[in-house]
XYZ file of C-alpha atoms in Angstrom:
80
model
C 284.711 73.041 47.818
C 281.126 71.159 47.674
C 282.769 68.451 45.679
C 285.724 67.932 48.086
C 282.947 67.544 50.940
C 280.977 65.021 48.854
C 284.005 63.050 48.246
C 285.189 63.017 51.786
C 281.692 62.077 53.004
C 281.644 59.109 50.618
C 285.239 58.054 51.639
C 284.460 58.316 55.273
C 281.267 56.292 54.746
C 282.901 53.499 53.314
C 285.777 53.329 55.764
C 283.342 53.450 58.810
C 281.315 50.805 56.799
C 284.121 48.491 56.629
C 284.872 48.794 60.340
C 281.334 48.379 61.184
C 281.023 45.092 59.312
C 284.162 43.711 60.799
C 283.370 44.686 64.209
C 279.912 43.373 64.086
C 280.846 39.636 65.095
C 282.813 40.648 67.935
C 280.297 42.633 70.010
C 280.530 41.436 73.477
C 280.213 44.160 76.102
C 279.014 47.482 76.586
C 282.382 49.179 75.091
C 281.773 47.165 71.746
C 278.300 48.503 71.686
C 279.166 52.052 72.176
C 281.906 51.587 69.555
C 279.729 50.249 66.993
C 276.964 52.816 67.792
C 279.490 55.543 67.345
C 280.368 53.969 63.885
C 276.586 54.174 63.003
C 276.610 57.838 63.923
C 279.445 58.432 61.790
C 277.933 56.822 58.784
C 274.604 58.842 59.356
C 276.468 61.996 59.366
C 278.327 61.005 56.316
C 275.128 60.086 54.739
C 273.482 63.818 55.642
C 276.689 65.266 54.164
C 276.051 63.182 50.878
C 272.485 64.460 50.791
C 273.545 68.083 51.489
C 276.032 68.052 48.819
C 273.923 65.875 46.214
C 272.793 69.162 44.523
C 276.610 69.217 42.723
C 275.220 66.497 40.736
C 271.565 67.433 40.286
C 272.101 71.084 39.014
C 272.406 71.926 35.476
C 275.656 73.011 34.274
C 275.466 76.564 33.076
C 277.681 78.072 30.718
C 279.620 80.499 32.387
C 279.837 83.700 30.609
C 281.567 86.905 31.941
C 279.698 89.724 30.991
C 281.361 93.247 30.716
C 278.741 95.906 31.637
C 279.202 99.508 31.147
C 279.303 101.211 34.484
C 277.645 104.424 34.300
C 279.293 105.990 37.329
C 282.854 105.606 35.824
C 284.228 108.546 33.772
C 284.366 108.260 29.926
C 287.454 109.682 28.416
C 286.471 110.858 25.016
C 289.406 111.987 22.433
C 288.904 115.206 20.826
């Protein structure tokens, strides 16, 4: 799930960056300023999402080993 969130944050960041860069030359009125500022806020949210999920890359890969532990509460069946 963390990998999906990380990938989604990166994809949305680059899509909003594309629209941000293409919209910058055409900012004329208040509506355009609001639109560009919303794109900036969206990119900031994506950066925070990447920072939160960055530990996916920094954590060391541990060998996952399933240990079967003898449960003392379970009944042992002995053959006579």
